[in-house]
Short mmCIF file of C-alpha atoms and ligand atoms in Angstrom, two decimals:
data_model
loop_
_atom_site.label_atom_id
_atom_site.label_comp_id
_atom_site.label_asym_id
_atom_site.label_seq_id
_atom_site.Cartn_x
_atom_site.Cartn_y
_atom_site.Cartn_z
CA UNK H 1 48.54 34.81 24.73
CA UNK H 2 47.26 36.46 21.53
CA UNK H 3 45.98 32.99 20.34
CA UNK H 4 44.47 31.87 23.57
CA UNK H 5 41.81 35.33 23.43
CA UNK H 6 41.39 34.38 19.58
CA UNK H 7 40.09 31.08 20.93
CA UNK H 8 38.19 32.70 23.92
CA UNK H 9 36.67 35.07 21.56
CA UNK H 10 35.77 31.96 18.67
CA UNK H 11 34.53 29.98 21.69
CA UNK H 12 32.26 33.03 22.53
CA UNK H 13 31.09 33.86 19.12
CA UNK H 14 30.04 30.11 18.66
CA UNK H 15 27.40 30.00 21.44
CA UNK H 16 26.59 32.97 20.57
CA UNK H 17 24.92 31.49 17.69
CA UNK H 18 23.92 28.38 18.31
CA UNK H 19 21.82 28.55 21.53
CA UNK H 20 20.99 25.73 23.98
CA UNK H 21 18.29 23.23 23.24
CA UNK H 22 15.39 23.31 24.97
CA UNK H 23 12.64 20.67 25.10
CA UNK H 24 9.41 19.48 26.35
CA UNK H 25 7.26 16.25 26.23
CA UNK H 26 3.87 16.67 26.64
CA UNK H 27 0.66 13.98 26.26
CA UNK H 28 -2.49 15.95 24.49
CA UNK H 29 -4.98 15.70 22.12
CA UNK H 30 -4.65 11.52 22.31
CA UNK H 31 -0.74 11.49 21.78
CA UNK H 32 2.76 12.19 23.24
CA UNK H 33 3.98 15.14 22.11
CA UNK H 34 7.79 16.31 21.61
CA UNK H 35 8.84 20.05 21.37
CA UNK H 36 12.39 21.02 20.74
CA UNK H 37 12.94 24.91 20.00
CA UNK H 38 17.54 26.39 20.04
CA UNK H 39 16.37 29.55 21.84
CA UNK H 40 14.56 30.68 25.64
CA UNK H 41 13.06 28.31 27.70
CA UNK H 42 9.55 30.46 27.81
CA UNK H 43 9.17 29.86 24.14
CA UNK H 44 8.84 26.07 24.61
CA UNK H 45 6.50 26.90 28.01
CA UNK H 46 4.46 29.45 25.80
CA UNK H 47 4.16 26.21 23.50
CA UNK H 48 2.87 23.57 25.95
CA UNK H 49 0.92 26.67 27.11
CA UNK H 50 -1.02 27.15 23.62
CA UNK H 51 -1.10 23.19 23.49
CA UNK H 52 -3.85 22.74 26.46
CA UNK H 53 -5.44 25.87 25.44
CA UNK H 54 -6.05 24.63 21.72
CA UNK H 55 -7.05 20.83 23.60
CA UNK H 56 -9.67 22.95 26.07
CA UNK H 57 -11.33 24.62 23.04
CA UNK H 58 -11.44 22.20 20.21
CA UNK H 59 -11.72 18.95 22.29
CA UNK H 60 -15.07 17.36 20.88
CA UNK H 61 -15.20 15.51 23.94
CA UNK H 62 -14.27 17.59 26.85
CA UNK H 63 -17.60 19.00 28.15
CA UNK H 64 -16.93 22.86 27.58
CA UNK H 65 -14.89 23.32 24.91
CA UNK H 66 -16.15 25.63 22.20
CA UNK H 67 -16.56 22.64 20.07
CA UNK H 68 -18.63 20.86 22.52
CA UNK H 69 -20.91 24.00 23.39
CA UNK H 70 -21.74 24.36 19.69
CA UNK H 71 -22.61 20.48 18.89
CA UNK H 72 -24.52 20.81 21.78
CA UNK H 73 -26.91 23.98 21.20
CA UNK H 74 -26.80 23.85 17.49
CA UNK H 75 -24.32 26.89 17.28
CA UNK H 76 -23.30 29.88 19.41
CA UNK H 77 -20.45 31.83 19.69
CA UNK H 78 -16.87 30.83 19.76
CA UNK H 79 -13.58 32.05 20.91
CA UNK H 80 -11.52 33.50 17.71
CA UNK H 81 -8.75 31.55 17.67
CA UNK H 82 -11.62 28.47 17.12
CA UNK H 83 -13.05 30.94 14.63
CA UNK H 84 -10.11 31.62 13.25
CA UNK H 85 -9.07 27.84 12.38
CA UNK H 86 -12.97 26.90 11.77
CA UNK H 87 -13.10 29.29 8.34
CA UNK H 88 -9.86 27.64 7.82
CA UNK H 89 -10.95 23.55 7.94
CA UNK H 90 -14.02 25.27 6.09
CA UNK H 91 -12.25 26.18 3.08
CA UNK H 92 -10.22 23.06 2.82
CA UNK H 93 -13.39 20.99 2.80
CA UNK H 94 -14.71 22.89 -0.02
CA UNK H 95 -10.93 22.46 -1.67
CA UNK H 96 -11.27 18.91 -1.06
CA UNK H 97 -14.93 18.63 -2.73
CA UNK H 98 -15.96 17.28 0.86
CA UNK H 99 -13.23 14.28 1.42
CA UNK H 100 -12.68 16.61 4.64
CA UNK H 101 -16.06 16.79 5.81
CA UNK H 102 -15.68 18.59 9.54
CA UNK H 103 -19.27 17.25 9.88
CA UNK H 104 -18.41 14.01 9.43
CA UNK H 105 -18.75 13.44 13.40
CA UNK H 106 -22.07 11.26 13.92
CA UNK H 107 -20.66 8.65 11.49
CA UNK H 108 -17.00 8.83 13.61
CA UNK H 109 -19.19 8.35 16.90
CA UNK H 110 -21.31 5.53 15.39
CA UNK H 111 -18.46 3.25 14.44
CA UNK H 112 -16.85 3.60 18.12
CA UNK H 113 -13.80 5.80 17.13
CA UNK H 114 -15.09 8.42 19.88
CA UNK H 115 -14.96 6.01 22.92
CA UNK H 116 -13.17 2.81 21.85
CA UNK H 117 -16.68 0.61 22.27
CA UNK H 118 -16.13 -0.12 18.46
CA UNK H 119 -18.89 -1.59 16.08
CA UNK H 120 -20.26 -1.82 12.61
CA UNK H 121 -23.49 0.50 12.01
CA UNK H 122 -25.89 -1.06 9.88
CA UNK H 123 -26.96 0.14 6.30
CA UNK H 124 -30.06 2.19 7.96
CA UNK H 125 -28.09 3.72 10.56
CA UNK H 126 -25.19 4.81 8.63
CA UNK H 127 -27.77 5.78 5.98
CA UNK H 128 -29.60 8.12 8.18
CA UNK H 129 -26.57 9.33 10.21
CA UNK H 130 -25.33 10.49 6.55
CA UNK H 131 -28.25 13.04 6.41
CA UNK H 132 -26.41 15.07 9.04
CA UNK H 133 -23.39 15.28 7.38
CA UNK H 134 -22.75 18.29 5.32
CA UNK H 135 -20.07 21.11 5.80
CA UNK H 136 -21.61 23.57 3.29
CA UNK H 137 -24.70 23.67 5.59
CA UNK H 138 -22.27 25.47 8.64
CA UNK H 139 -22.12 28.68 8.70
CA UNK H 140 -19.86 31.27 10.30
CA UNK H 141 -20.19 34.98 10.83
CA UNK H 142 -17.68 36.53 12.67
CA UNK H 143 -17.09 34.38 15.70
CA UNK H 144 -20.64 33.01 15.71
CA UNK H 145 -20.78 29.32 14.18
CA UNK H 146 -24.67 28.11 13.21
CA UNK H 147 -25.28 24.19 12.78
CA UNK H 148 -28.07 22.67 10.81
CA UNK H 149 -30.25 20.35 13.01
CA UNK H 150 -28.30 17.31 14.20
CA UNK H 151 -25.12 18.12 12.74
CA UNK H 152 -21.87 17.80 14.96
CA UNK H 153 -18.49 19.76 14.29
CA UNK H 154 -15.03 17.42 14.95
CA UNK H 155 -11.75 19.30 14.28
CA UNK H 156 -9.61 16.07 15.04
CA UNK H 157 -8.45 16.02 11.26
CA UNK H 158 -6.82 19.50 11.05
CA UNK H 159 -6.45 20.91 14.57
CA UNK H 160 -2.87 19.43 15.45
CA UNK H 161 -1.71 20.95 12.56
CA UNK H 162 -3.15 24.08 12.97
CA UNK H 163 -1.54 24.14 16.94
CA UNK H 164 1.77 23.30 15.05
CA UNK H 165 1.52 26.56 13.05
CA UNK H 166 0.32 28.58 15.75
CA UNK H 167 3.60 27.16 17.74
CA UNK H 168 5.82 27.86 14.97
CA UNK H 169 4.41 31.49 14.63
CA UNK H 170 5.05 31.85 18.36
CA UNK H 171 8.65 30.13 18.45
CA UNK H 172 9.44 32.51 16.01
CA UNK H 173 8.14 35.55 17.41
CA UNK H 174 10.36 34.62 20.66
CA UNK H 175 13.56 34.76 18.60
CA UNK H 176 13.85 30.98 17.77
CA UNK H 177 15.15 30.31 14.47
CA UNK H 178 15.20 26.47 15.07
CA UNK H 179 13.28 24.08 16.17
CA UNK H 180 11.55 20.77 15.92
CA UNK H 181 7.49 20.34 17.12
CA UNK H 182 6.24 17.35 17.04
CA UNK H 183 2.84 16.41 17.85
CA UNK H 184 2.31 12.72 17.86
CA UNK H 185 3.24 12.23 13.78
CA UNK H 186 2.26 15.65 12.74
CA UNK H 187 5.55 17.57 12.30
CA UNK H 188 6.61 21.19 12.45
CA UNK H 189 10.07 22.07 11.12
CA UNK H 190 11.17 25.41 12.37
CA UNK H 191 13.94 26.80 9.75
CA UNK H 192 17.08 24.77 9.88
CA UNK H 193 18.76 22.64 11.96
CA UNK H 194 21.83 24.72 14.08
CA UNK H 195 24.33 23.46 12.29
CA UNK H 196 22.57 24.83 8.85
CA UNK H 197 21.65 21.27 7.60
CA UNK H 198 17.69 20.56 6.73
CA UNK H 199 15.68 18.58 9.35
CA UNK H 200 15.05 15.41 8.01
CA UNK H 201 11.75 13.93 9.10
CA UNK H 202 10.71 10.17 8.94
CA UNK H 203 7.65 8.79 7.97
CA UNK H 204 6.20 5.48 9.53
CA UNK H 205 6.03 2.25 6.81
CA UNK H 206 2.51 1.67 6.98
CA UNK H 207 3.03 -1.98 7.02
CA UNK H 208 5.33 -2.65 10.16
CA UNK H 209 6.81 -0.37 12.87
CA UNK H 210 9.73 0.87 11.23
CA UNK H 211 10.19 3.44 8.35
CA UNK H 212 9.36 4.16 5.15
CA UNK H 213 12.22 6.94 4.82
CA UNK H 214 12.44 10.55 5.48
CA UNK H 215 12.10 13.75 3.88
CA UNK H 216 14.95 16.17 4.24
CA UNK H 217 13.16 19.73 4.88
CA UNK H 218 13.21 23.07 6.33
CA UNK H 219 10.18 25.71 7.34
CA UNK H 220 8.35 22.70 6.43
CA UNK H 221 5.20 20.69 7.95
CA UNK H 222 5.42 17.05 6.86
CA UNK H 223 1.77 15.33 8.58
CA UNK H 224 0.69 11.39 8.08
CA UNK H 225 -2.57 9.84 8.07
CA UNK H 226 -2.85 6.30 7.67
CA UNK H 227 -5.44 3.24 8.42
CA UNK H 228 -2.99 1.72 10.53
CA UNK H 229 -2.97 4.56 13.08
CA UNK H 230 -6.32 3.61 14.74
CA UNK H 231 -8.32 1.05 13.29
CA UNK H 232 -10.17 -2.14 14.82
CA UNK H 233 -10.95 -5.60 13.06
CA UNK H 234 -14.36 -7.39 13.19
CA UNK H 235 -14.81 -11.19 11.29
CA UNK H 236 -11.67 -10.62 9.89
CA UNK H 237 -12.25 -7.48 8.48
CA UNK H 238 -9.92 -4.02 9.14
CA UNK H 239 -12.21 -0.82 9.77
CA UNK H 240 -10.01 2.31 10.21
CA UNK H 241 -11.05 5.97 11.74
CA UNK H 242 -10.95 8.12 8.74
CA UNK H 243 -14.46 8.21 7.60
CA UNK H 244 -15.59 8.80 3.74
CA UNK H 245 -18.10 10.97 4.30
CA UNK H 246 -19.79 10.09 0.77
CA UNK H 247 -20.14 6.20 2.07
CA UNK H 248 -20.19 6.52 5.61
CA UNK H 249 -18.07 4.12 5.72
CA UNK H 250 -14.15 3.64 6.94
CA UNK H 251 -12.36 5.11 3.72
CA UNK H 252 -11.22 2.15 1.27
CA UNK H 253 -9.74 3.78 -1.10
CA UNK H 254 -6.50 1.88 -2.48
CA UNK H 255 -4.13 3.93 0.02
CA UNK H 256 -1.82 2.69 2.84
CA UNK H 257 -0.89 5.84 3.98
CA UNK H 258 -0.94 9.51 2.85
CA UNK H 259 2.12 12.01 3.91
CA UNK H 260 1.73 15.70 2.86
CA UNK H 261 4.20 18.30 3.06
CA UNK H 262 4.07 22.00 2.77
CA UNK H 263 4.84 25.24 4.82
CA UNK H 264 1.25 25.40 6.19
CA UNK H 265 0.26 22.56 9.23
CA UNK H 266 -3.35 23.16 8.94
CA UNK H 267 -3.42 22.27 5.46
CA UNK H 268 -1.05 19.54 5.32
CA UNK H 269 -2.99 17.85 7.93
CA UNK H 270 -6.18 18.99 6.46
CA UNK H 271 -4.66 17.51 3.14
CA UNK H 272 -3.52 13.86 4.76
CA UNK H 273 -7.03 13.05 5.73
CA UNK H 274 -8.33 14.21 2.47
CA UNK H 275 -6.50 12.24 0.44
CA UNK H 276 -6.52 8.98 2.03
CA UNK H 277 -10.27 8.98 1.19
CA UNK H 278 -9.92 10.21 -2.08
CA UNK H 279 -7.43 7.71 -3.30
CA UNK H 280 -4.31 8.39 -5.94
CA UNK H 281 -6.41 9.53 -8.94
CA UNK H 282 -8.08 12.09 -7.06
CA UNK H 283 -5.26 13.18 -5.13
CA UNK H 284 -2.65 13.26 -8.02
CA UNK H 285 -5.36 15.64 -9.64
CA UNK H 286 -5.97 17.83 -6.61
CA UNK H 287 -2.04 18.16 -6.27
CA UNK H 288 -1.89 19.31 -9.92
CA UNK H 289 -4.58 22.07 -9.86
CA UNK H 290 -3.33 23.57 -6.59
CA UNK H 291 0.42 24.37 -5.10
CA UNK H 292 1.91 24.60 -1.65
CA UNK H 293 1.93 21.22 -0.69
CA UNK H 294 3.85 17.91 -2.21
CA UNK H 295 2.43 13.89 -1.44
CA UNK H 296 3.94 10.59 -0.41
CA UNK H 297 1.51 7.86 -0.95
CA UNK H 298 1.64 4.09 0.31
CA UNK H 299 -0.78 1.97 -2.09
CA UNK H 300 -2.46 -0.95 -0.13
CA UNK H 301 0.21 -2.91 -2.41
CA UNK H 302 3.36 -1.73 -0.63
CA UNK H 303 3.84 0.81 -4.12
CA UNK H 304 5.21 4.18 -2.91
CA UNK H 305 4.70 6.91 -5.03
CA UNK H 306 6.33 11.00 -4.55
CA UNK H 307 4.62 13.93 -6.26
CA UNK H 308 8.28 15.52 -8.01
CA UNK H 309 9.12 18.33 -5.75
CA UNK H 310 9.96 15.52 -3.05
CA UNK H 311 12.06 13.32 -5.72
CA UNK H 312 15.28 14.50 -4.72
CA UNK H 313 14.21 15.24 -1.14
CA UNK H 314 12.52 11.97 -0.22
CA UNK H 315 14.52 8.88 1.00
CA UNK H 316 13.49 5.48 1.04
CA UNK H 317 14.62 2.93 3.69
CA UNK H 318 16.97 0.27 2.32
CA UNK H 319 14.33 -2.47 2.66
CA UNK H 320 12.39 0.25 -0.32
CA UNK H 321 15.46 1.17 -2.34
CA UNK H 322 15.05 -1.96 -4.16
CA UNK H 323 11.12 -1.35 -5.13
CA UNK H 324 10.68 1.46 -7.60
CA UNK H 325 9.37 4.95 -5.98
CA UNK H 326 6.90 6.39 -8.92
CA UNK H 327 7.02 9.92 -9.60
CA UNK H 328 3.97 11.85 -10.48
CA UNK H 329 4.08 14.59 -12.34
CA UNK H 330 2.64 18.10 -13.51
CA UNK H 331 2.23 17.24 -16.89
P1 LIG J 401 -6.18 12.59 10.93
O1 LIG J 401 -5.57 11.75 12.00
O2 LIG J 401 -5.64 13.98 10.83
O3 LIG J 401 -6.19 11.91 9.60
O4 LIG J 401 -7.71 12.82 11.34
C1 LIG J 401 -8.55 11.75 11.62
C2 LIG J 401 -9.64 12.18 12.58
O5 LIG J 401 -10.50 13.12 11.94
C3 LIG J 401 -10.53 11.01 12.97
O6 LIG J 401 -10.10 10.43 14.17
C4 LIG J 401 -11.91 11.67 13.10
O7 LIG J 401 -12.04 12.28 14.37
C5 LIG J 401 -11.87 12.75 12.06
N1 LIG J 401 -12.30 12.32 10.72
C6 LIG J 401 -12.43 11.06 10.22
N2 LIG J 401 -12.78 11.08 8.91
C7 LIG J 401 -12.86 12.40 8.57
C8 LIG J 401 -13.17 13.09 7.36
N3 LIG J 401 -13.45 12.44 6.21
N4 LIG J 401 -13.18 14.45 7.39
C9 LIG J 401 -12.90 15.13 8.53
N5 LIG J 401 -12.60 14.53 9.69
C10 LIG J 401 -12.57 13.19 9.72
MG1 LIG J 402 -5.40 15.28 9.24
#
């Protein structure tokens, strides 16, 4: 009797602390999105909440978003939470030295990325489009955003991860202490997993449809950008959607793919766009004058390379093991 209301009580001390799952698919901003959060069912409806907000306000094609209304009148005012994450993608251009241009926009509309009716600009277009295209000219005060003549804002490079932060922040205000957001390759670990262990997170081989490996982390955004995520081909040739905004051109610069991983969303994902235009010299630089965020890179060769606080956290797929992952290094 006294062992069966031991049980009863072990049984009831055991839910208490791992609570149910609770999860939601949603399609946004372009791509199926998967939230999972251990905790109330309003915190994952809060989520998919926030999730068509953030798509009504940033979209730069949905006729009055924020974004929209400001590309179209050369500025105005916009809500704060669009403030909020502009001064954010503002400062991680300037980290960047421009390989994030948020300006970028007329270039990503000329090649066809906008509507699918792909083509190649000529030298005088993209020339002239490239006039427009200059971050430092934006300014913000408070929640009022003024754009040089012709220029056009696109947030598509940093606003999923920004909406993952802003979902973590509210999961966590809601009680959960794990959870898993996932918004079409731009991931949000939430603490651990219930049963204490780290998340681990896979990343897409650039070259075919399976994996590259995982990362085993917790608290922890891990974001990929890569050529082979949209991209069309013209006389044999592969032009991707991540723009260098010094060229105007689809970035060419030696990388496959580009995963970063850090605590902060915005800048991971700011940080994977980045760095696939930069290339590995650049990159390996940036990541060794700054901190909070760590780098697996794909060369266009099949090399994979891990910045060293992911060498003992990063695991390659058998068909890698074999092929040597280079560390880089502080020093
Ligand atoms: P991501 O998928 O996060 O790498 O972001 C790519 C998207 O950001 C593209 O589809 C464009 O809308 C936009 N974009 C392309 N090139 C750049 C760039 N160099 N800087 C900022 N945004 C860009
Ligand atoms: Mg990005």
């Amino acid at each position: 009797m006294r062992r069966a209301f031991a049980l009863a009580l072990a049984v009831i001390a055991l839910s208490g602390c791992a609570p149910r799952a609770q999860s939601s698919t949603v399609f946004a901003m372009d791509t199926v999105m998967e939230l999972t959060a251990y905790g109330p069912r309003q915190a994952v409806d809060g989520a998919v909440s926030l999730i068509h907000e953030a798509e009504d306000r940033l979209s730069v094609t949905a006729e009055d978003s924020d974004i929209a209304r400001v590309n179209g009148s050369g500025g105005g005012e916009v809500d704060g939470d669009t403030a909020s994450l502009l001064k954010r993608a503002l400062e991680l251009c300037k980290l960047t030295d421009g390989a994030l241009d948020i300006t970028v926009y007329p270039l990503v509309r000329a090649w066809g990325f906008t509507t699918g009716a792909y083509r190649v600009p000529g030298e005088e277009e993209i020339g002239s489009l490239l006039e427009k295209v200059d971050y430092s000219a934006v300014t913000l005060e408070g929640n009022t955003v003024t754009l040089p003549e012709g220029a056009l804002l696109d947030l598509g490079a940093v606003a999923k991860g920004w909406v993952s932060d802003r979902i973590a922040a509210g999961f966590r205000e809601a009680g959960v202490r794990s959870g898993l957001i996932n918004l079409g390759g731009n991931v949000m670990a939430l603490g651990k997993k219930p049963d204490g262990s780290d998340w681990s997170v896979g990343i897409r081989d650039p070259f075919s449809e399976g994996l590259l490996g995982a990362v085993s982390v917790r608290d922890s955004a891990v974001v990929t950008s890569g050529g082979y995520q949209r991209y069309f081909e013209e006389n044999g040739v592969r032009y991707c959607h991540i723009i260098d905004p010094r060229t105007g051109r689809p970035a060419d610069s030696g990388l496959a793919s580009v995963t970063v991983v850090g605590a902060e969303g915005v800048l991971c994902d700011g940080l994977s766009t980045a760095v696939y235009v930069m290339g590995l010299e650049a990159a390996s630089q940036l990541w060794r004058e700054n901190s909070g965020f760590e780098l697996v890179l794909v060369t266009d060769g099949g090399e994979v390379l891990v910045t060293e606080g992911l060498e003992d956290v990063f695991k390659p797929m058998d068909v890698y093991k074999d092929g040597e992952i280079r560390v880089i290094r502080r020093d």
